[in-house]
mmCIF file of C-alpha atoms in Angstrom:
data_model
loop_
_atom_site.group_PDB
_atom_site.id
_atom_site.type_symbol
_atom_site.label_atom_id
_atom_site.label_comp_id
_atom_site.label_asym_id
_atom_site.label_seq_id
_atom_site.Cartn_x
_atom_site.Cartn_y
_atom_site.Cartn_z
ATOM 1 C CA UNK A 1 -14.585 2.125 4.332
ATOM 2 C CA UNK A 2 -14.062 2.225 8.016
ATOM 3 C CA UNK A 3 -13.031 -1.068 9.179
ATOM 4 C CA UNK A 4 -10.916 -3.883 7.416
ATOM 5 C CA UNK A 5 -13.657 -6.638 6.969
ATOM 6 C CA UNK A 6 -11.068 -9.252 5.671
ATOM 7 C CA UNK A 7 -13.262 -12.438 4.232
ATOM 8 C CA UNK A 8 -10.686 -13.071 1.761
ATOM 9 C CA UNK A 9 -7.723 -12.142 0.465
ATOM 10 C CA UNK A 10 -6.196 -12.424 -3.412
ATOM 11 C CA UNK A 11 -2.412 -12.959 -3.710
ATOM 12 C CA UNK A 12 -0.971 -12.472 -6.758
ATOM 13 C CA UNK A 13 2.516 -13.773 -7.436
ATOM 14 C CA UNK A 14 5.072 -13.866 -10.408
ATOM 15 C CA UNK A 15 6.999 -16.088 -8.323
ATOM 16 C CA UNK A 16 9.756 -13.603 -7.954
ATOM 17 C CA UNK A 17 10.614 -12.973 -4.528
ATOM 18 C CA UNK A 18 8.846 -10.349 -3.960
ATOM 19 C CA UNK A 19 5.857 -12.222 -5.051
ATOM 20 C CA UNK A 20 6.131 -14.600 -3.184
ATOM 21 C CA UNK A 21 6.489 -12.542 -0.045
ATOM 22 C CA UNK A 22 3.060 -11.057 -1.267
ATOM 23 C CA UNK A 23 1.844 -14.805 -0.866
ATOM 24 C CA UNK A 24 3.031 -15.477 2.687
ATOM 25 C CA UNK A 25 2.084 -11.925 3.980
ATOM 26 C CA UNK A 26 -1.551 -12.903 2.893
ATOM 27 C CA UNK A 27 -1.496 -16.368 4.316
ATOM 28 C CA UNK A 28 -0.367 -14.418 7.693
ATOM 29 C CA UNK A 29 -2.823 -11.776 7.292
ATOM 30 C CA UNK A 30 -5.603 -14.389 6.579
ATOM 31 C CA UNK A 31 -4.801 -16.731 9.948
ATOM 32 C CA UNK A 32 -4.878 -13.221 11.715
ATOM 33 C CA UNK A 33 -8.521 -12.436 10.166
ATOM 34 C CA UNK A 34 -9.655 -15.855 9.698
ATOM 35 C CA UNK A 35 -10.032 -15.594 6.189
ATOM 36 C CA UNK A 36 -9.586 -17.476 3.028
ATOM 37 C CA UNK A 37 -6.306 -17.224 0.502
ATOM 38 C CA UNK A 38 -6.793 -17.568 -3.561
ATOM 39 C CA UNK A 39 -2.909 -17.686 -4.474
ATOM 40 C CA UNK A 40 -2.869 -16.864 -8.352
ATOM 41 C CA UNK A 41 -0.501 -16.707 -10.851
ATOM 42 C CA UNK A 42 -0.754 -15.096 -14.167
ATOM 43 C CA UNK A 43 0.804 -16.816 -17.088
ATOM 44 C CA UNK A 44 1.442 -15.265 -20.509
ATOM 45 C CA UNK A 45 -0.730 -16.729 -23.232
ATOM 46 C CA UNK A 46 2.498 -18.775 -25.327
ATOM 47 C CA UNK A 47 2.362 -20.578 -21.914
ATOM 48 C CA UNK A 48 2.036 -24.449 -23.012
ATOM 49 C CA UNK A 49 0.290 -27.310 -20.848
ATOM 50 C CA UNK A 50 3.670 -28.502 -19.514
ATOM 51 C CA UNK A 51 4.895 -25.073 -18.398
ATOM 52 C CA UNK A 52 1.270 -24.198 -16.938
ATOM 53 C CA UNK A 53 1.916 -27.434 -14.326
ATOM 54 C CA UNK A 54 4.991 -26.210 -13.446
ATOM 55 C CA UNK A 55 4.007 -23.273 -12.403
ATOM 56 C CA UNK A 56 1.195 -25.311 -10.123
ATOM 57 C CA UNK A 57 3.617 -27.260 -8.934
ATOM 58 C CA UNK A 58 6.164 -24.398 -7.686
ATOM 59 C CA UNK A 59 3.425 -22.347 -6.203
ATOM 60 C CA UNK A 60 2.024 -26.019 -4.420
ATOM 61 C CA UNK A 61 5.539 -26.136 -2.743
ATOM 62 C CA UNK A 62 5.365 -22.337 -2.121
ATOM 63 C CA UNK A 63 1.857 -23.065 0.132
ATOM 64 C CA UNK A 64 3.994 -25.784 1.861
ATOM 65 C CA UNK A 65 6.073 -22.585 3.359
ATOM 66 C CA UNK A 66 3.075 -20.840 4.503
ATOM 67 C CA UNK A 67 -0.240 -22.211 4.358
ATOM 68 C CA UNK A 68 -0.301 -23.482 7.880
ATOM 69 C CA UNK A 69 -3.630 -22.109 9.283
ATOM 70 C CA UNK A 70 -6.153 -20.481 6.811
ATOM 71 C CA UNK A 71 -7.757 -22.285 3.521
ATOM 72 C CA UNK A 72 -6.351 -21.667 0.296
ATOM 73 C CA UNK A 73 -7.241 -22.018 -3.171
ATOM 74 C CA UNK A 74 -4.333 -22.071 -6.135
ATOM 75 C CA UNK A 75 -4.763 -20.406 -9.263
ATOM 76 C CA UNK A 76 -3.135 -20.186 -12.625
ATOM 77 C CA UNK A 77 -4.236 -18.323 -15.146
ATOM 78 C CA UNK A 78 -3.049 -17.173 -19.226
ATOM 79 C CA UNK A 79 -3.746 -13.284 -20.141
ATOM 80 C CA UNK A 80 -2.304 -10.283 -19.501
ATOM 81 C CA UNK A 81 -1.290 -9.663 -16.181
ATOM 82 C CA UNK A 82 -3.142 -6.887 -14.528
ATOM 83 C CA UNK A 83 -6.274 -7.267 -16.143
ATOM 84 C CA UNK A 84 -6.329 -11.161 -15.100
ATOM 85 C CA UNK A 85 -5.845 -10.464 -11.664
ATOM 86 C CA UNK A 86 -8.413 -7.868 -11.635
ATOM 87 C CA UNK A 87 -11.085 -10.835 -13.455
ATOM 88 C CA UNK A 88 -9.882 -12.716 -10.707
ATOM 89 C CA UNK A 89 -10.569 -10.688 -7.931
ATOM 90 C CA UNK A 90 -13.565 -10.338 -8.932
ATOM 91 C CA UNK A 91 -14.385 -13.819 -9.550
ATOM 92 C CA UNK A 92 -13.589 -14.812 -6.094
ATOM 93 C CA UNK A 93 -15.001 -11.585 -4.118
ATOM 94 C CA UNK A 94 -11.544 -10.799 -2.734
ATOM 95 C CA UNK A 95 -11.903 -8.053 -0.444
ATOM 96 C CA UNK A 96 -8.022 -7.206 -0.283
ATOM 97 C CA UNK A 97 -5.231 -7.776 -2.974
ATOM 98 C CA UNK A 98 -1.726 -8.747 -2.408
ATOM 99 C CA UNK A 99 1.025 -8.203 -4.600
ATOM 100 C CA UNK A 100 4.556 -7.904 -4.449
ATOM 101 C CA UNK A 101 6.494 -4.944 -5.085
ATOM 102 C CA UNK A 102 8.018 -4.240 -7.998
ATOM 103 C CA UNK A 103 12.020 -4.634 -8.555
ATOM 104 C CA UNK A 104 13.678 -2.815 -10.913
ATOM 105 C CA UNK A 105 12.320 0.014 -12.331
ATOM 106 C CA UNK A 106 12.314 0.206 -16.322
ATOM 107 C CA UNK A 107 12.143 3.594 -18.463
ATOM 108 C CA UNK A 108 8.810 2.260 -19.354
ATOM 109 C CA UNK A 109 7.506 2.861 -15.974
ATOM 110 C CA UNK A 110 7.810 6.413 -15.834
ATOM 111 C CA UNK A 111 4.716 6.789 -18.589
ATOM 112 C CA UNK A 112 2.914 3.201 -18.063
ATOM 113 C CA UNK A 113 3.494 1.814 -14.324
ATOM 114 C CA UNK A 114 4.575 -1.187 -12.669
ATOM 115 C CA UNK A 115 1.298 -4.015 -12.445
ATOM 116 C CA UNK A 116 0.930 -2.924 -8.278
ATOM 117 C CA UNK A 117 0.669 0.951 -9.508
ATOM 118 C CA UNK A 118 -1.617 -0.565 -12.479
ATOM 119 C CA UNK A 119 -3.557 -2.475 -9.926
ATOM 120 C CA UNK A 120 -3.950 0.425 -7.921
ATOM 121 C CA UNK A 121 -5.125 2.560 -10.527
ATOM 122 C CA UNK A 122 -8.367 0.263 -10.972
ATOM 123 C CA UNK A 123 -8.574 -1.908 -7.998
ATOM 124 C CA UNK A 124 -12.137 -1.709 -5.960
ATOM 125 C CA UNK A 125 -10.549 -3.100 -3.113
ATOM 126 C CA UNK A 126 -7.510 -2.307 -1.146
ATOM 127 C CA UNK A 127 -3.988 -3.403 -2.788
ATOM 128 C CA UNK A 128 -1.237 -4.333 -0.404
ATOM 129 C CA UNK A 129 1.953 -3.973 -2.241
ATOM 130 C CA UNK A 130 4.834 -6.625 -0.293
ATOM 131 C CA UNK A 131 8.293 -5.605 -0.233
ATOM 132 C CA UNK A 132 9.365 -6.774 3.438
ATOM 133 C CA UNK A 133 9.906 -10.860 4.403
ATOM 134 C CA UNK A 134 6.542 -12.082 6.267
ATOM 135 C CA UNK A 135 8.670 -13.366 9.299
ATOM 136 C CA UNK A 136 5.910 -11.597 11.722
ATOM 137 C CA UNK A 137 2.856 -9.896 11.908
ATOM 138 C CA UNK A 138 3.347 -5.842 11.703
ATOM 139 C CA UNK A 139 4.639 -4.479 14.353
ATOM 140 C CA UNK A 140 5.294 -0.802 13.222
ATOM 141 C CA UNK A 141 2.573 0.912 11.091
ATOM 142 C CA UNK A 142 2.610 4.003 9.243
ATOM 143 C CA UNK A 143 -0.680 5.982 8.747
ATOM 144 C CA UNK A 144 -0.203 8.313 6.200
ATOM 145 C CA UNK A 145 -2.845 11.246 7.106
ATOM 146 C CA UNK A 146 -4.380 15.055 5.961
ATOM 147 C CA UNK A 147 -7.713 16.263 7.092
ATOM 148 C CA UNK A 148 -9.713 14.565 3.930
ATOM 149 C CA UNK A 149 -12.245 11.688 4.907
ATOM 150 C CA UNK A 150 -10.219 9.483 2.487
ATOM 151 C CA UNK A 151 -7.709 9.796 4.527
ATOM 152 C CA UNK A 152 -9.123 8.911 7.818
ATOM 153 C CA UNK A 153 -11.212 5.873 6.531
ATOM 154 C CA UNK A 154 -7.683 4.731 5.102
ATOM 155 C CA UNK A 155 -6.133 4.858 8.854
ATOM 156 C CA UNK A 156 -9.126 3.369 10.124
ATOM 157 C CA UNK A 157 -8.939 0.680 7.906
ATOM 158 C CA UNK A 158 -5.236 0.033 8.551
ATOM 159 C CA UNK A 159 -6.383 0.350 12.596
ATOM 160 C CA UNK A 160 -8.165 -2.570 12.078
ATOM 161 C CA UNK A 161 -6.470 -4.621 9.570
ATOM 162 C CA UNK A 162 -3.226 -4.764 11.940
ATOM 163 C CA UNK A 163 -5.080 -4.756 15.202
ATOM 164 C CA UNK A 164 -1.370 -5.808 17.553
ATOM 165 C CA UNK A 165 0.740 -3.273 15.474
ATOM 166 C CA UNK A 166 2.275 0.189 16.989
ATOM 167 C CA UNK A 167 0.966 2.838 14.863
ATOM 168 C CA UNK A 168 2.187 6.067 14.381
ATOM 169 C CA UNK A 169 -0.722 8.751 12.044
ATOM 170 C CA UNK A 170 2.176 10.936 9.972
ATOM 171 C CA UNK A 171 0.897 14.382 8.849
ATOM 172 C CA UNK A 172 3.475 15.736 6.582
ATOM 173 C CA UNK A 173 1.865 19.279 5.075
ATOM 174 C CA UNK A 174 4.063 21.645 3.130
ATOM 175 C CA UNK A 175 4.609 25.650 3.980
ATOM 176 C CA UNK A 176 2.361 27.294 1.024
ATOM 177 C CA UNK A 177 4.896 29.610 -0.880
ATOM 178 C CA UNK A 178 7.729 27.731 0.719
ATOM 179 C CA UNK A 179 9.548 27.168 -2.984
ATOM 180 C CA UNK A 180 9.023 30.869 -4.098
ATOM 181 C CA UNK A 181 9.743 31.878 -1.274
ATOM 182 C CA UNK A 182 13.415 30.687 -1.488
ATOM 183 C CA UNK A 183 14.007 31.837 -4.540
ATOM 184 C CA UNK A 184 13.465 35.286 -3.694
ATOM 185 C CA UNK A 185 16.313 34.754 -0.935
ATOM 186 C CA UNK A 186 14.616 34.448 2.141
ATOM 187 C CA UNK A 187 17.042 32.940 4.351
ATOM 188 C CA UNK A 188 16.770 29.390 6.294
ATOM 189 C CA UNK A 189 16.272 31.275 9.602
ATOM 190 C CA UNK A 190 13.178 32.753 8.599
ATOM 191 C CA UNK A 191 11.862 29.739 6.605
ATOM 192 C CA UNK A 192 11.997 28.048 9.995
ATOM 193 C CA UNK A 193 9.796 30.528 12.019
ATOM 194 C CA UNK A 194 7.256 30.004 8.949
ATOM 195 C CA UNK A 195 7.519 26.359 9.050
ATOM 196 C CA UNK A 196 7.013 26.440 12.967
ATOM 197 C CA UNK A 197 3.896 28.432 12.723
ATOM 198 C CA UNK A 198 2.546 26.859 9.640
ATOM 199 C CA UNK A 199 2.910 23.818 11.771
ATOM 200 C CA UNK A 200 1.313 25.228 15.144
ATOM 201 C CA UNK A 201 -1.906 26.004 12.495
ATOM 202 C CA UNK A 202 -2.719 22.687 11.140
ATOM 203 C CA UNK A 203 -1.812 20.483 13.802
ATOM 204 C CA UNK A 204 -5.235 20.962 15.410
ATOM 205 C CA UNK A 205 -6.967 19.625 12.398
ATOM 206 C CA UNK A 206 -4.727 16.585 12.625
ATOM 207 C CA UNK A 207 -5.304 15.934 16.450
ATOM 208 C CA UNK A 208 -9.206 16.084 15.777
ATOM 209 C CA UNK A 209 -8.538 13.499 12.669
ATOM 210 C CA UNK A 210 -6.154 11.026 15.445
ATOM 211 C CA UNK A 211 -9.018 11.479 18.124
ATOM 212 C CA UNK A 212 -11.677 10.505 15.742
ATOM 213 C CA UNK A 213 -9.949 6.695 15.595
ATOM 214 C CA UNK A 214 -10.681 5.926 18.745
ATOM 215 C CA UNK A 215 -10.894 3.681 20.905
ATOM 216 C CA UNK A 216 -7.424 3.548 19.909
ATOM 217 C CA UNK A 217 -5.696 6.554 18.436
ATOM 218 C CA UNK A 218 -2.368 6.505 16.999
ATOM 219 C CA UNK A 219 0.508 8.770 18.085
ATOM 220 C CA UNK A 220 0.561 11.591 15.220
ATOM 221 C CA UNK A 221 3.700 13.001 14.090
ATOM 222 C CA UNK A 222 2.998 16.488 12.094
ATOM 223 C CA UNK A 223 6.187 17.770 9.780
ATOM 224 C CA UNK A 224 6.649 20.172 6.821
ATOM 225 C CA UNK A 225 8.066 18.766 3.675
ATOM 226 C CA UNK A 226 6.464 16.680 0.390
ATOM 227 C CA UNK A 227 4.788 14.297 1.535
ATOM 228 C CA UNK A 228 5.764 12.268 -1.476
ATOM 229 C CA UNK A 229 9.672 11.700 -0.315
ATOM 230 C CA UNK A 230 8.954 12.966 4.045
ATOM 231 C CA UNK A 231 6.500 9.556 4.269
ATOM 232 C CA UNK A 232 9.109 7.176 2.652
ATOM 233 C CA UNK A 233 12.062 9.175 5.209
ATOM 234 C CA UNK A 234 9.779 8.533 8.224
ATOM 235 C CA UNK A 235 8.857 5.187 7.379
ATOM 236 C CA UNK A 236 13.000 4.433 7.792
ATOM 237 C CA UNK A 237 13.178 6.316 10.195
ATOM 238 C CA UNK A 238 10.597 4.563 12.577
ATOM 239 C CA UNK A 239 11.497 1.223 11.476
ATOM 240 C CA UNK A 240 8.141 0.572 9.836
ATOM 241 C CA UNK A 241 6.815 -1.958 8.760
ATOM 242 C CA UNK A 242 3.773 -1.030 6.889
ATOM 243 C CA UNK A 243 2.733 2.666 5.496
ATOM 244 C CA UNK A 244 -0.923 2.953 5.286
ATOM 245 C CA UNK A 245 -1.847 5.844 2.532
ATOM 246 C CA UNK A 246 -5.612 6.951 1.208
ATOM 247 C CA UNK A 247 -6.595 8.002 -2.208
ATOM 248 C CA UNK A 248 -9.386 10.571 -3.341
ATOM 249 C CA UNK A 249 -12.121 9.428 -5.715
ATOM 250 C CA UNK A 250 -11.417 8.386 -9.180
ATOM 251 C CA UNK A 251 -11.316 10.524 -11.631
ATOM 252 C CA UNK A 252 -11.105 10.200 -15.516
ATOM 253 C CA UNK A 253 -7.390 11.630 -15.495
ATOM 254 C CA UNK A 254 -6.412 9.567 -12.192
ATOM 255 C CA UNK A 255 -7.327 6.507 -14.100
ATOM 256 C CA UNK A 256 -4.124 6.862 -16.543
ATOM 257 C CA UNK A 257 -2.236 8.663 -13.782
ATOM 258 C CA UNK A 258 -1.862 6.855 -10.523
ATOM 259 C CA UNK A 259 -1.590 10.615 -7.876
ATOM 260 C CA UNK A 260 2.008 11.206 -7.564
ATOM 261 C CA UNK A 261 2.214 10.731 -3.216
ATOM 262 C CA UNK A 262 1.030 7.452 -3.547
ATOM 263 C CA UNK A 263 3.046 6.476 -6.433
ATOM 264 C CA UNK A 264 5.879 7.559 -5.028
ATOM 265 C CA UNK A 265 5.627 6.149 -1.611
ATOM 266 C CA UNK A 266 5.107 2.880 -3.235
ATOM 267 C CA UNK A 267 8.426 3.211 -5.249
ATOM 268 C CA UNK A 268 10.031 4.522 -2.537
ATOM 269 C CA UNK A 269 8.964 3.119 1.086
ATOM 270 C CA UNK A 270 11.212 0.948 2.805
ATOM 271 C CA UNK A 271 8.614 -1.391 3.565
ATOM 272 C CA UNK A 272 5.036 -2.473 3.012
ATOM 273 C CA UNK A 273 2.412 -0.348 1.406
ATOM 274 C CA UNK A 274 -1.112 -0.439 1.742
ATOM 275 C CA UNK A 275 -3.085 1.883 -0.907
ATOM 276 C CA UNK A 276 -6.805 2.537 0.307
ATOM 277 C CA UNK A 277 -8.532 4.206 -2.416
ATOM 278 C CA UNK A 278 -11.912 6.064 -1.538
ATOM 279 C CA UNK A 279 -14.906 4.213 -2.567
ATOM 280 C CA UNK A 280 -12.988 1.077 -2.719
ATOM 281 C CA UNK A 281 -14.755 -1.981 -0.892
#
């Protein structure tokens, strides 16, 4: 996946607010794209008639917020959440998936996931995860890089979904050894000069990954750290808006376990997250 070829987008809300958020950041993605909207909203199955049109009616006055451009179609379903919104994706042919972020975290979620990391996890399309009011279009994006082709179809994709944004390709690497290494006592000083040239090797690889996004490469920012808590830091840090991330090819074991840098940069990110996974599309 190269290019964001938005047709139509899927927005799934709870009507918390960070669902709904997820609703207006699709309508606004949509008028930018000149795509359609299917608003849905899953309802648990002891859900009777009377509660099922009140839950039309709230997300009707929800589209009366946004819905001032692009068509959209409302949705309520009864099942279990993330595999209804999967159906329903695939029902309509949505070629990106919006949902809001998820609020408080619950002991639960450290073995079984919130529904956006669920969503991830088998999603054939890109998942959006909303977090940040949909006042404006981005302005400050995040493209989360390494020298994988994952990767770089991810930032390409985010490139052209947020075509007015600033963007700003983040390669965050860490030292090899760095962790024994202090153990054994080598001092700060020296960690440093390893960090340094560690950086000075695999920044070439990154500036060959930036170039290869033309006709408009981002600015890259290389730094040593995880890249599991350093892309969260620089998202703050840069006042963004969006963080654009890629994941490798599904495996067996990455089905049940979402891979940890995503996961946690969707916990943790001060803003917007956009998971790409290869293959997806």
């Amino acid at each position: 996946m190269g290019a964001a070829r938005v047709r139509r987008v899927l927005a799934a809300t709870d009507l918390s607010r960070y669902g709904n958020r997820a609703v207006g950041r699709a309508v606004r993605l949509a008028r930018q794209h000149g795509a359609r909207v299917t608003v849905l909203c899953v309802a648990y199955p002891q859900a009777d008639a009377d509660l099922l049109e009140q839950v039309r009616t709230r997300l009707a006055g929800l589209l009366r917020q946004y819905a001032d451009g692009p068509e959209v179609d409302i949705g309520v379903r009864v099942g279990r959440v993330s595999p209804t919104i999967t159906e329903e994706r695939r029902r309509t042919g949505a070629d990106l998936l919006a949902v809001g972020a998820h609020g408080a975290h619950r002991p639960a979620d450290a073995l079984l996931g919130t529904t956006p990391e669920n969503l991830v996890r088998s999603s054939r399309v890109p998942v959006l995860v909303v977090r940040l009011p949909p006042h404006d279009d981005y302005r400050t994006v995040m493209l989360a890089v390494d020298v994988t082709e994952s990767s770089r179809a991810a930032a390409a994709y985010g490139l052209a979904l947020t075509p007015g944004a600033e963007h700003y390709a983040v390669h965050v690497c860490a030292v090899p050894g760095e962790h024994l290494l202090r153990i054994r006592g080598v001092g700060e000083e020296r960690l440093a000069e390893l960090r340094r040239a560690y950086l000075a090797e695999v920044r070439p690889d990154a500036e060959r990954l930036v170039r290869s996004l033309a006709p408009l490469p981002p600015r890259l920012l290389v730094s040593t750290g995880a890249p599991a808590t350093a892309v969260p830091e620089l998202a703050g840090l840069h006042g963004a808006d969006l963080v654009v991330l890629g994941t490798g090819a599904r495996s067996k074991l990455e089905h049940a376990f979402l891979g940890s840098v995503a996961q946690h940069v969707m916990r943790r990110a001060p803003c917007d997250v956009l998971v790409v996974r290869e293959g997806t599309g």
